[in-house]
């Protein structure tokens, strides 16, 4: 398996922020304040703390364990759903303590310093599986979590514009149908979200936000904040507000909730954290969650390993619980350029201690992305090709979306009021989560299965390129799944009719080694030209390899249309699409033709602009 840059986060490269700030996936900030009990959610205890301390499936009273000790490890103890109370007493007798309980799915999160704890618990009546969730110690911070820092905010002078990723999925056209409903809640299960950011604050839902680090809900105000940069970037792609500044998310009218499942310092996403996040999503009415990570410490969990089998079962049950409550999970496929349909080796696990190279099979799964019911998203670059880093796999990938590649990154929000580019399937997944939120907005009775089906039905088919690794059909294959996500079709929209049309039918002679202009005066169009300005060109010439053809905007900006290609081919009869969104529409536009050789001449027969 190829090495990932940031293994658990589905990011292939660091971001470069606005204002010249270089953003790395830095060591996160810590927490502050202790939990009130062993199992109940950590509630707000200080002035200004979040009072939304609703008791959910996580809350079941238990005595707090003794102070943290070196060697403390975390385990999932799995029983039948509703059967945790019958075995919870055995946890202490076998040398452990109950840290959190999810009785609805039959999962106990236990801590112990005993190396025989798991094997001893497996002998207890009613226990179905027991598995260690880490190969490293639980941090002491779990027993006295500190709140993440609240970054100071920088104002922006950036104005909203139609970015390549949004136009590629037609989100900008979908907004004419809906920008999303405020009744639709999207959960960002990630490193946290900067809720104070100018583009996120208008849509942030603090009442349903929390931290699930260490596997237990912490509902104190600010516990949900970002311990890196990743979650804030993801949140902006989903639902940055349409407020005239910065960027616009795919679904700028929906609500964002942050469920931080990354732990501070390590930024790792352990199984108990993921379980807590999915349970929270189900209990708090999230219509969609975005999951741009894999569950640490194993890149793939194998069912023939007792620990990993318990991880698979625990997270599977939590995902099924959330889906049963109406929540669709969308997840990133990963950034190793790896065939998920033909697994052979894993050399990155466990990533919380010393990785080893091991042989694996397709029975080993990347979770949560390969769990039943989860929408698995591959990444595309600018233009739609498979991103160089994106994982793939026929029968595994469900859909593709812009994730960026190379210099064309996905531009979104960063903590502290900033903005920057990132590349990764982490960036592709929130595009799909945003479209799923738009679908839910126009179809409020849709179940997760119906939203999932609609994502596939609306996708634009994309056939395999000339690459032997891509297998399948033109309608479903290993690189793009059922195709590229299309926000406009997803919400039942159609491509809008052409806008204002202007033309010049006057002939303009093109002499050898000469430059000529043909003008069109545009008036009555409000605002700027579109990102999809259509330029129709009809040039009669006997050797178009001589010609350079440009569109000249009213302010003199030059947009190249044709540059001495085509050799001895006769005539140019073509419609070009130009991103002229930076140009004021009204004014004199020109078609400029430069003949760069002798012997062949011609004329501009006609040309036109469609706004």
Coordinates of C-alpha atoms in Angstrom, one line a residue:
X1 CA 0.0 0.0 0.0
X2 CA 1.4 3.4 -0.9
X3 CA 2.1 5.8 1.9
X4 CA -0.5 8.4 2.6
X5 CA 0.3 12.0 3.5
X6 CA -1.7 12.2 6.7
X7 CA -2.8 8.6 6.9
X8 CA -6.1 8.8 8.9
X9 CA -7.3 12.1 7.5
X10 CA -8.2 11.7 3.8
X11 CA -6.0 14.6 2.8
X12 CA -3.2 14.2 0.2
X13 CA -1.5 17.6 0.7
X14 CA -1.3 20.4 3.1
X15 CA -3.2 23.6 2.5
X16 CA -1.9 27.0 1.5
X17 CA -4.1 29.6 3.2
X18 CA -5.1 33.1 2.2
X19 CA -2.9 35.9 3.5
X20 CA 0.1 33.8 2.7
X21 CA -0.3 31.5 5.7
X22 CA 1.0 28.0 5.2
X23 CA -1.3 25.5 6.9
X24 CA -0.1 22.1 8.0
X25 CA -2.1 19.4 9.8
X26 CA -0.6 20.7 13.0
X27 CA -0.5 19.1 16.5
X28 CA -3.9 19.9 17.9
X29 CA -4.7 21.9 21.0
X30 CA -5.9 20.1 24.1
X31 CA -9.0 20.1 26.3
X32 CA -9.9 21.5 29.8
X33 CA -12.5 20.4 32.6
X34 CA -13.4 16.9 33.8
X35 CA -16.3 14.7 33.0
X36 CA -19.0 14.6 35.7
X37 CA -19.3 10.9 35.7
X38 CA -17.8 7.9 34.0
X39 CA -20.5 7.2 31.4
X40 CA -22.7 10.3 31.2
X41 CA -21.8 13.0 28.7
X42 CA -19.4 15.6 29.9
X43 CA -21.8 18.5 30.6
X44 CA -21.2 22.2 30.7
X45 CA -20.1 23.2 34.2
X46 CA -18.7 26.7 33.7
X47 CA -20.2 30.1 32.9
X48 CA -21.1 30.2 29.2
X49 CA -21.0 26.4 28.8
X50 CA -23.4 24.8 26.4
X51 CA -26.6 23.8 28.2
X52 CA -27.7 21.4 25.6
X53 CA -26.8 18.4 27.7
X54 CA -29.6 16.1 26.5
X55 CA -29.1 12.6 27.8
X56 CA -28.9 10.2 24.9
X57 CA -28.1 6.5 24.5
X58 CA -24.6 7.3 25.9
X59 CA -25.9 8.3 29.3
X60 CA -25.9 5.5 31.9
X61 CA -24.6 6.3 35.4
X62 CA -21.5 4.6 36.6
X63 CA -18.8 5.3 39.1
X64 CA -15.8 7.1 37.6
X65 CA -12.6 5.0 37.4
X66 CA -9.6 5.6 39.4
X67 CA -7.1 8.2 38.3
X68 CA -5.4 7.5 35.0
X69 CA -2.4 5.1 35.1
X70 CA 0.2 4.2 32.6
X71 CA -0.7 1.2 30.5
X72 CA -4.4 2.1 30.3
X73 CA -5.9 0.7 27.2
X74 CA -9.4 0.9 25.7
X75 CA -11.6 -2.0 24.7
X76 CA -15.0 -2.6 23.1
X77 CA -17.0 -5.2 25.0
X78 CA -19.9 -6.3 22.8
X79 CA -23.1 -7.9 24.0
X80 CA -26.6 -8.3 22.5
X81 CA -28.3 -4.9 22.1
X82 CA -29.9 -4.1 25.5
X83 CA -27.6 -6.5 27.3
X84 CA -24.8 -4.3 28.6
X85 CA -26.1 -4.1 32.1
X86 CA -25.9 -7.8 32.6
X87 CA -22.1 -7.8 32.0
X88 CA -21.0 -4.4 33.1
X89 CA -20.4 -5.6 36.6
X90 CA -17.9 -8.1 35.3
X91 CA -15.8 -5.3 33.8
X92 CA -14.5 -4.3 37.3
X93 CA -14.0 -7.9 38.5
X94 CA -11.9 -8.6 35.5
X95 CA -9.6 -5.6 36.2
X96 CA -11.3 -2.8 34.2
X97 CA -13.7 0.1 34.4
X98 CA -16.7 1.2 32.3
X99 CA -15.9 4.4 30.5
X100 CA -19.0 4.6 28.3
X101 CA -22.0 2.5 27.5
X102 CA -24.2 2.3 24.3
X103 CA -26.8 -0.1 25.4
X104 CA -29.0 0.3 22.3
X105 CA -26.3 -1.4 20.2
X106 CA -24.8 -3.6 23.0
X107 CA -21.4 -1.8 23.2
X108 CA -19.4 -1.0 26.3
X109 CA -16.2 1.1 26.1
X110 CA -14.0 -0.2 28.9
X111 CA -10.5 0.8 30.2
X112 CA -8.0 -1.5 31.8
X113 CA -4.3 -1.7 32.6
X114 CA -4.5 -5.5 32.7
X115 CA -3.0 -7.3 29.8
X116 CA -5.4 -10.2 30.4
X117 CA -8.5 -8.1 30.5
X118 CA -9.8 -8.9 27.0
X119 CA -9.2 -12.7 27.3
X120 CA -10.9 -12.7 30.7
X121 CA -13.9 -10.7 29.6
X122 CA -14.4 -13.1 26.6
X123 CA -15.3 -15.9 29.2
X124 CA -18.1 -13.8 30.7
X125 CA -21.7 -15.0 29.9
X126 CA -23.4 -12.6 27.6
X127 CA -20.2 -11.2 26.1
X128 CA -20.1 -11.8 22.4
X129 CA -16.8 -10.1 21.5
X130 CA -14.0 -8.1 23.1
X131 CA -11.4 -6.2 21.3
X132 CA -8.7 -3.6 22.0
X133 CA -9.2 -0.4 20.1
X134 CA -5.6 0.7 20.2
X135 CA -2.0 -0.5 20.5
X136 CA -1.1 2.6 22.6
X137 CA -2.2 3.9 26.0
X138 CA -5.4 6.0 26.4
X139 CA -4.1 9.5 27.1
X140 CA -4.5 10.9 30.6
X141 CA -6.4 13.8 28.9
X142 CA -9.4 11.4 28.6
X143 CA -10.0 11.7 32.3
X144 CA -9.6 15.5 32.5
X145 CA -10.3 16.8 29.0
X146 CA -9.2 20.4 28.2
X147 CA -11.3 22.5 25.8
X148 CA -9.7 23.2 22.4
X149 CA -8.5 26.8 21.7
X150 CA -10.9 29.3 20.4
X151 CA -8.8 31.0 17.6
X152 CA -8.9 34.8 17.1
X153 CA -10.7 35.6 13.9
X154 CA -9.3 37.5 10.9
X155 CA -11.8 39.5 8.7
X156 CA -11.7 38.8 5.0
X157 CA -11.7 41.0 1.9
X158 CA -12.4 38.0 -0.3
X159 CA -15.6 38.1 -2.3
X160 CA -17.5 35.0 -3.3
X161 CA -16.9 33.6 -6.7
X162 CA -17.8 30.5 -8.6
X163 CA -14.9 28.1 -7.8
X164 CA -14.0 25.3 -10.2
X165 CA -15.3 22.6 -7.9
X166 CA -18.7 24.1 -7.5
X167 CA -19.2 24.7 -11.2
X168 CA -17.9 21.2 -11.9
X169 CA -20.8 19.7 -9.9
X170 CA -23.2 22.4 -11.0
X171 CA -23.8 23.6 -7.4
X172 CA -24.0 27.2 -8.6
X173 CA -26.9 26.2 -10.8
X174 CA -28.6 24.0 -8.2
X175 CA -28.8 27.1 -5.9
X176 CA -31.5 28.4 -8.2
X177 CA -33.6 25.5 -7.1
X178 CA -32.6 25.4 -3.5
X179 CA -29.7 26.5 -1.3
X180 CA -30.8 23.9 1.3
X181 CA -33.2 23.9 4.2
X182 CA -32.3 25.1 7.6
X183 CA -34.2 22.1 9.0
X184 CA -31.6 19.8 7.5
X185 CA -28.7 19.1 9.9
X186 CA -25.4 17.8 8.6
X187 CA -22.9 16.4 11.0
X188 CA -19.2 16.9 10.4
X189 CA -17.4 14.0 12.2
X190 CA -13.8 15.2 12.0
X191 CA -11.1 17.2 13.9
X192 CA -13.7 19.7 14.9
X193 CA -15.1 22.9 13.4
X194 CA -14.3 26.6 14.1
X195 CA -17.8 27.7 14.8
X196 CA -16.7 31.4 15.0
X197 CA -15.5 31.5 11.4
X198 CA -17.4 34.3 9.4
X199 CA -18.5 31.8 6.7
X200 CA -19.6 29.0 9.2
X201 CA -21.1 30.9 12.1
X202 CA -24.3 31.8 10.2
X203 CA -25.1 28.1 9.7
X204 CA -23.5 26.6 12.8
X205 CA -25.7 24.5 15.1
X206 CA -24.1 24.6 18.6
X207 CA -27.0 22.8 20.3
X208 CA -26.3 19.6 18.5
X209 CA -22.5 19.8 18.5
X210 CA -20.1 18.0 20.9
X211 CA -16.8 16.2 21.2
X212 CA -16.7 12.4 21.0
X213 CA -13.0 12.2 21.6
X214 CA -12.1 9.1 23.7
X215 CA -15.6 7.6 23.1
X216 CA -17.9 9.7 25.3
X217 CA -19.9 12.8 24.4
X218 CA -18.6 16.1 25.8
X219 CA -21.3 18.7 25.5
X220 CA -19.5 21.7 26.9
X221 CA -19.5 24.8 24.8
X222 CA -16.5 24.7 22.5
X223 CA -15.6 21.0 23.0
X224 CA -16.5 20.7 19.3
X225 CA -13.8 23.1 18.1
X226 CA -11.1 22.2 15.7
X227 CA -7.9 20.7 17.0
X228 CA -6.4 21.0 13.5
X229 CA -7.6 22.6 10.3
X230 CA -9.2 19.6 8.5
X231 CA -12.8 19.7 9.9
X232 CA -13.2 23.4 9.4
X233 CA -12.2 23.0 5.7
X234 CA -14.7 20.2 5.3
X235 CA -17.5 22.2 6.9
X236 CA -17.0 25.1 4.6
X237 CA -17.3 22.9 1.5
X238 CA -20.6 21.5 2.8
X239 CA -22.3 24.7 4.0
X240 CA -20.2 27.9 4.0
X241 CA -22.8 30.7 4.1
X242 CA -23.9 32.5 0.9
X243 CA -23.2 35.9 2.6
X244 CA -21.1 37.8 0.0
X245 CA -17.7 37.0 1.5
X246 CA -15.2 34.2 1.3
X247 CA -16.6 31.0 -0.2
X248 CA -20.0 29.3 -0.7
X249 CA -20.7 25.7 0.3
X250 CA -22.5 23.2 -1.7
X251 CA -25.6 23.6 0.5
X252 CA -25.3 27.1 2.0
X253 CA -28.8 27.0 3.6
X254 CA -28.4 23.9 5.8
X255 CA -27.2 23.7 9.3
X256 CA -23.8 22.3 10.3
X257 CA -23.1 20.5 13.5
X258 CA -19.6 19.5 14.6
X259 CA -18.9 16.2 16.3
X260 CA -15.2 16.2 17.0
X261 CA -14.0 12.6 17.0
X262 CA -10.3 13.3 16.6
X263 CA -8.2 13.3 19.8
X264 CA -5.9 16.2 20.6
X265 CA -2.1 15.9 19.9
X266 CA -2.5 12.7 17.9
X267 CA -5.5 13.7 15.7
X268 CA -6.4 9.9 15.7
X269 CA -9.9 8.7 15.2
X270 CA -10.3 5.5 17.3
X271 CA -13.2 3.1 17.1
X272 CA -14.9 4.3 20.3
X273 CA -14.8 7.9 19.0
X274 CA -16.5 6.9 15.8
X275 CA -19.1 4.8 17.6
X276 CA -19.9 7.8 19.8
X277 CA -20.1 10.1 16.7
X278 CA -22.6 7.8 14.9
X279 CA -24.7 7.3 18.0
X280 CA -24.8 11.1 18.5
X281 CA -25.7 11.6 14.8
X282 CA -28.7 9.2 15.2
X283 CA -29.9 10.7 18.4
X284 CA -29.6 14.3 17.2
X285 CA -31.4 14.1 13.9
X286 CA -28.5 14.5 11.5
X287 CA -29.8 13.8 8.0
X288 CA -26.3 13.4 6.7
X289 CA -22.8 13.0 8.2
X290 CA -19.5 13.5 6.5
X291 CA -16.6 11.1 7.4
X292 CA -13.3 12.1 5.9
X293 CA -11.1 9.7 7.9
X294 CA -10.5 6.1 8.6
X295 CA -10.9 4.5 12.0
X296 CA -7.5 4.2 13.6
X297 CA -5.2 2.5 14.3
X298 CA -5.9 0.0 11.5
X299 CA -6.1 1.1 7.8
X300 CA -8.0 -2.1 7.3
X301 CA -9.7 -4.2 10.0
X302 CA -9.7 -7.9 9.4
X303 CA -12.4 -10.2 10.8
X304 CA -9.9 -13.0 11.6
X305 CA -8.3 -10.8 14.2
X306 CA -10.2 -10.8 17.5
X307 CA -9.5 -7.1 18.2
X308 CA -10.3 -5.9 14.7
X309 CA -13.4 -8.1 14.5
X310 CA -14.8 -6.3 17.6
X311 CA -14.0 -2.9 16.0
X312 CA -15.8 -3.9 12.8
X313 CA -18.9 -5.0 14.7
X314 CA -19.0 -2.1 17.1
X315 CA -18.7 0.6 14.4
X316 CA -21.0 -1.4 12.1
X317 CA -23.7 -1.4 14.8
X318 CA -23.3 2.3 15.4
X319 CA -23.6 3.1 11.7
X320 CA -26.7 1.0 11.4
X321 CA -28.2 2.7 14.4
X322 CA -27.6 6.1 12.9
X323 CA -29.1 5.0 9.6
X324 CA -32.1 3.5 11.4
X325 CA -32.6 7.0 12.9
X326 CA -32.6 8.6 9.5
X327 CA -28.9 9.5 9.0
X328 CA -27.0 8.8 5.8
X329 CA -23.2 8.4 6.2
X330 CA -20.9 9.7 3.4
X331 CA -17.2 8.8 3.6
X332 CA -13.9 9.4 1.8
X333 CA -12.3 6.5 0.0
X334 CA -8.7 7.3 0.9
X335 CA -5.6 8.7 -0.7
X336 CA -3.2 5.8 -1.4
X337 CA -4.1 5.2 -5.1
X338 CA -5.0 1.7 -3.8
X339 CA -7.4 -0.8 -5.3
X340 CA -9.9 -1.4 -2.6
X341 CA -11.4 -4.3 -4.6
X342 CA -8.1 -6.2 -4.7
X343 CA -6.5 -5.8 -1.3
X344 CA -3.1 -7.5 -0.8
X345 CA -1.0 -5.7 1.8
X346 CA -1.2 -3.1 4.5
X347 CA 2.1 -1.5 5.6
X348 CA 0.6 1.5 7.6
X349 CA -0.9 -0.2 10.6
X350 CA -1.1 0.2 13.5
X351 CA -0.5 3.9 13.2
X352 CA -0.6 4.6 16.9
X353 CA 2.6 2.6 17.6
X354 CA 4.9 0.8 15.1
X355 CA 3.4 -0.1 11.7
X356 CA 4.1 -3.6 10.3
X357 CA 3.7 -5.0 6.8
X358 CA 0.9 -7.6 6.7
X359 CA -0.9 -9.6 4.1
X360 CA -4.6 -8.8 3.9
X361 CA -7.5 -9.9 1.7
X362 CA -10.8 -8.3 0.6
X363 CA -12.4 -9.5 3.9
X364 CA -10.4 -6.8 5.6
X365 CA -12.3 -3.5 5.3
X366 CA -11.6 0.3 5.6
X367 CA -14.1 1.6 8.1
X368 CA -16.3 3.5 8.0
X369 CA -16.1 3.8 4.2
X370 CA -16.6 0.1 3.4
X371 CA -19.4 -0.5 5.9
X372 CA -22.8 -1.4 4.5
X373 CA -25.0 1.6 3.8
X374 CA -22.1 4.1 3.7
X375 CA -21.6 6.2 0.5
X376 CA -17.9 5.8 -0.6
X377 CA -16.5 8.8 -2.5
X378 CA -13.5 8.9 -4.8
X379 CA -11.8 12.1 -5.8
X380 CA -11.6 13.9 -9.1
X381 CA -9.3 16.7 -10.2
X382 CA -10.2 19.9 -12.0
X383 CA -11.7 18.6 -15.3
X384 CA -13.1 15.4 -13.9
X385 CA -10.3 12.9 -14.2
X386 CA -9.5 10.5 -11.3
X387 CA -7.3 12.4 -8.8
X388 CA -3.8 10.8 -8.9
X389 CA -3.9 9.9 -5.2
X390 CA -7.5 8.6 -5.0
X391 CA -8.3 5.1 -3.9
X392 CA -10.5 3.1 -6.3
X393 CA -12.1 -0.2 -6.7
X394 CA -15.0 -1.7 -8.8
X395 CA -17.9 -2.5 -6.5
X396 CA -16.4 -0.3 -3.7
X397 CA -16.6 3.3 -5.0
X398 CA -20.1 4.6 -5.2
X399 CA -19.6 8.1 -6.6
X400 CA -16.9 10.6 -7.5
X401 CA -16.6 14.3 -6.7
X402 CA -14.0 17.1 -6.8
X403 CA -11.1 16.6 -4.4
X404 CA -8.4 18.6 -6.2
X405 CA -5.1 17.4 -7.6
X406 CA -1.8 19.2 -7.8
X407 CA -2.1 23.0 -8.1
X408 CA -5.9 22.8 -8.5
X409 CA -6.9 22.3 -4.9
X410 CA -10.3 22.7 -3.2
X411 CA -10.5 26.2 -1.7
X412 CA -12.5 26.4 1.6
X413 CA -12.5 27.7 5.2
X414 CA -9.7 27.4 7.7
X415 CA -9.8 28.2 11.5
X416 CA -9.4 31.8 12.5
X417 CA -11.5 33.3 9.6
X418 CA -8.9 32.1 7.0
X419 CA -9.2 30.2 3.7
X420 CA -6.9 27.8 1.9
X421 CA -6.6 24.9 -0.6
X422 CA -6.4 21.2 0.3
X423 CA -6.4 18.1 -1.9
X424 CA -7.8 14.7 -1.0
X425 CA -10.8 12.4 -0.9
X426 CA -11.4 14.3 2.3
X427 CA -12.3 17.2 0.1
X428 CA -14.4 15.1 -2.3
X429 CA -16.6 13.5 0.3
X430 CA -18.1 16.9 1.6
X431 CA -19.2 17.8 -1.9
X432 CA -21.3 14.6 -1.9
X433 CA -22.5 15.2 1.7
X434 CA -23.6 18.7 0.6
X435 CA -25.5 17.3 -2.4
X436 CA -27.1 14.7 -0.2
X437 CA -28.2 17.6 2.1
X438 CA -29.7 19.4 -0.9
X439 CA -31.6 16.2 -1.9
X440 CA -32.9 16.0 1.7
X441 CA -34.0 19.6 1.5
X442 CA -36.2 19.1 -1.6
X443 CA -37.3 15.7 -0.5
X444 CA -37.8 16.0 3.3
X445 CA -39.5 12.5 3.6
X446 CA -36.6 10.7 1.9
X447 CA -35.0 7.9 3.9
X448 CA -31.2 7.4 3.9
X449 CA -31.6 4.7 1.3
X450 CA -33.6 7.0 -1.0
X451 CA -31.0 9.7 -0.7
X452 CA -28.3 7.2 -1.5
X453 CA -30.3 6.0 -4.5
X454 CA -30.8 9.5 -5.7
X455 CA -27.1 10.3 -5.5
X456 CA -26.5 7.4 -7.9
X457 CA -29.4 8.1 -10.3
X458 CA -28.4 11.7 -10.7
X459 CA -24.7 11.0 -11.2
X460 CA -23.2 11.8 -14.6
X461 CA -21.8 8.6 -16.1
X462 CA -18.1 8.7 -16.5
X463 CA -16.4 5.9 -18.4
X464 CA -13.0 4.5 -17.5
X465 CA -10.0 6.2 -19.1
X466 CA -7.3 4.2 -20.9
X467 CA -6.1 2.7 -17.6
X468 CA -6.1 -1.1 -17.0
X469 CA -6.8 -0.6 -13.3
X470 CA -10.2 0.8 -14.0
X471 CA -12.7 -2.0 -14.5
X472 CA -16.4 -2.0 -14.9
X473 CA -18.8 -0.3 -17.3
X474 CA -19.4 3.2 -18.5
X475 CA -22.3 3.5 -16.0
X476 CA -20.5 1.9 -13.0
X477 CA -16.8 1.4 -12.6
X478 CA -13.9 1.3 -10.2
X479 CA -12.7 4.9 -10.7
X480 CA -16.0 6.8 -10.6
X481 CA -18.6 4.4 -9.2
X482 CA -22.0 5.4 -10.6
X483 CA -20.5 8.6 -11.9
X484 CA -19.7 12.2 -11.0
X485 CA -22.0 13.9 -8.5
X486 CA -24.4 16.5 -10.1
X487 CA -26.0 18.9 -7.7
X488 CA -28.4 20.3 -10.3
X489 CA -29.8 17.0 -11.4
X490 CA -29.9 15.8 -7.8
X491 CA -32.4 18.5 -6.9
X492 CA -34.5 18.0 -10.0
X493 CA -33.2 21.0 -11.8
X494 CA -32.3 21.3 -15.5
X495 CA -29.7 23.3 -17.3
X496 CA -31.1 26.8 -17.5
X497 CA -32.0 28.3 -20.9
X498 CA -29.4 30.5 -22.6
X499 CA -29.0 34.0 -21.3
X500 CA -28.8 37.3 -23.2
X501 CA -27.5 36.8 -26.8
X502 CA -25.4 39.3 -28.8
X503 CA -23.8 38.8 -32.3
X504 CA -21.9 40.6 -35.0
X505 CA -22.6 39.4 -38.5
X506 CA -20.4 41.9 -40.3
X507 CA -17.5 40.4 -42.3
X508 CA -14.0 41.4 -41.3
X509 CA -11.2 40.5 -43.7
X510 CA -8.1 38.8 -42.3
X511 CA -5.0 39.6 -44.3
X512 CA -1.6 37.8 -44.1
X513 CA 0.4 38.8 -41.0
X514 CA -2.3 41.1 -39.8
X515 CA -4.4 41.6 -36.6
X516 CA -8.1 42.5 -36.8
X517 CA -10.8 43.1 -34.3
X518 CA -14.6 42.6 -34.5
X519 CA -16.6 44.3 -31.7
X520 CA -19.8 43.5 -29.9
X521 CA -21.4 46.0 -27.6
X522 CA -23.2 44.4 -24.6
X523 CA -25.8 46.3 -22.7
X524 CA -28.7 45.5 -20.3
X525 CA -27.0 42.6 -18.6
X526 CA -26.8 42.9 -14.8
X527 CA -23.6 42.4 -12.9
X528 CA -20.7 40.3 -14.2
X529 CA -20.4 37.9 -17.1
X530 CA -21.0 34.2 -16.2
X531 CA -18.4 31.6 -15.5
X532 CA -19.8 29.8 -18.6
X533 CA -19.8 32.6 -21.1
X534 CA -20.4 31.1 -24.6
X535 CA -18.3 32.5 -27.4
X536 CA -19.5 31.3 -30.9
X537 CA -16.9 31.8 -33.6
X538 CA -17.3 31.4 -37.4
X539 CA -14.1 32.2 -39.2
X540 CA -13.5 31.3 -42.8
X541 CA -9.8 30.7 -43.5
X542 CA -7.8 28.2 -45.5
X543 CA -5.1 27.5 -42.9
X544 CA -6.2 27.9 -39.3
X545 CA -2.7 26.9 -38.1
X546 CA -1.8 30.5 -38.9
X547 CA -4.4 32.0 -36.6
X548 CA -4.4 33.1 -33.0
X549 CA -7.9 34.0 -31.8
X550 CA -8.7 35.8 -28.5
X551 CA -11.7 37.2 -26.7
X552 CA -11.0 40.7 -25.4
X553 CA -13.1 41.8 -22.4
X554 CA -14.2 45.4 -22.0
X555 CA -11.4 46.1 -19.6
X556 CA -8.8 44.7 -22.0
X557 CA -8.4 41.3 -20.4
X558 CA -7.4 38.7 -23.0
X559 CA -9.0 35.2 -23.0
X560 CA -7.3 32.8 -25.4
X561 CA -9.6 30.8 -27.6
X562 CA -7.4 29.3 -30.4
X563 CA -3.6 29.4 -30.7
X564 CA -2.3 28.2 -34.1
X565 CA -3.6 24.6 -33.8
X566 CA -5.2 22.6 -36.6
X567 CA -2.4 23.1 -39.2
X568 CA -3.9 23.2 -42.7
X569 CA -7.5 22.6 -41.6
X570 CA -10.0 25.0 -43.1
X571 CA -12.2 27.3 -41.0
X572 CA -13.1 27.6 -37.3
X573 CA -16.7 27.0 -36.5
X574 CA -16.8 26.4 -32.8
X575 CA -18.4 27.5 -29.5
X576 CA -15.9 28.2 -26.7
X577 CA -16.8 28.4 -23.0
X578 CA -14.9 31.1 -21.1
X579 CA -14.9 31.8 -17.3
X580 CA -15.5 35.5 -17.5
X581 CA -17.0 35.9 -14.1
X582 CA -14.4 38.5 -13.1
X583 CA -15.6 40.8 -15.9
X584 CA -18.4 43.4 -15.9
X585 CA -20.8 42.1 -18.6
X586 CA -21.8 45.5 -20.2
X587 CA -19.3 47.1 -22.5
X588 CA -17.5 46.5 -25.8
X589 CA -16.2 42.9 -26.2
X590 CA -13.9 42.1 -29.2
X591 CA -12.9 39.0 -31.1
X592 CA -9.3 39.5 -32.0
X593 CA -7.7 37.4 -34.8
X594 CA -4.0 37.5 -35.6
X595 CA -2.7 35.9 -38.8
X596 CA 0.9 34.9 -38.3
X597 CA 2.0 33.7 -41.8
X598 CA 1.7 34.4 -45.6
X599 CA -0.2 32.8 -48.4
X600 CA -3.5 32.0 -46.7
X601 CA -6.2 34.6 -45.9
X602 CA -9.8 34.7 -44.8
X603 CA -12.4 36.6 -42.8
X604 CA -14.4 36.7 -39.6
X605 CA -17.8 35.7 -41.0
X606 CA -19.7 36.1 -37.7
X607 CA -19.4 35.7 -34.0
X608 CA -21.6 35.8 -30.9
X609 CA -21.8 35.9 -27.1
X610 CA -24.3 34.2 -24.9
X611 CA -24.5 35.3 -21.3

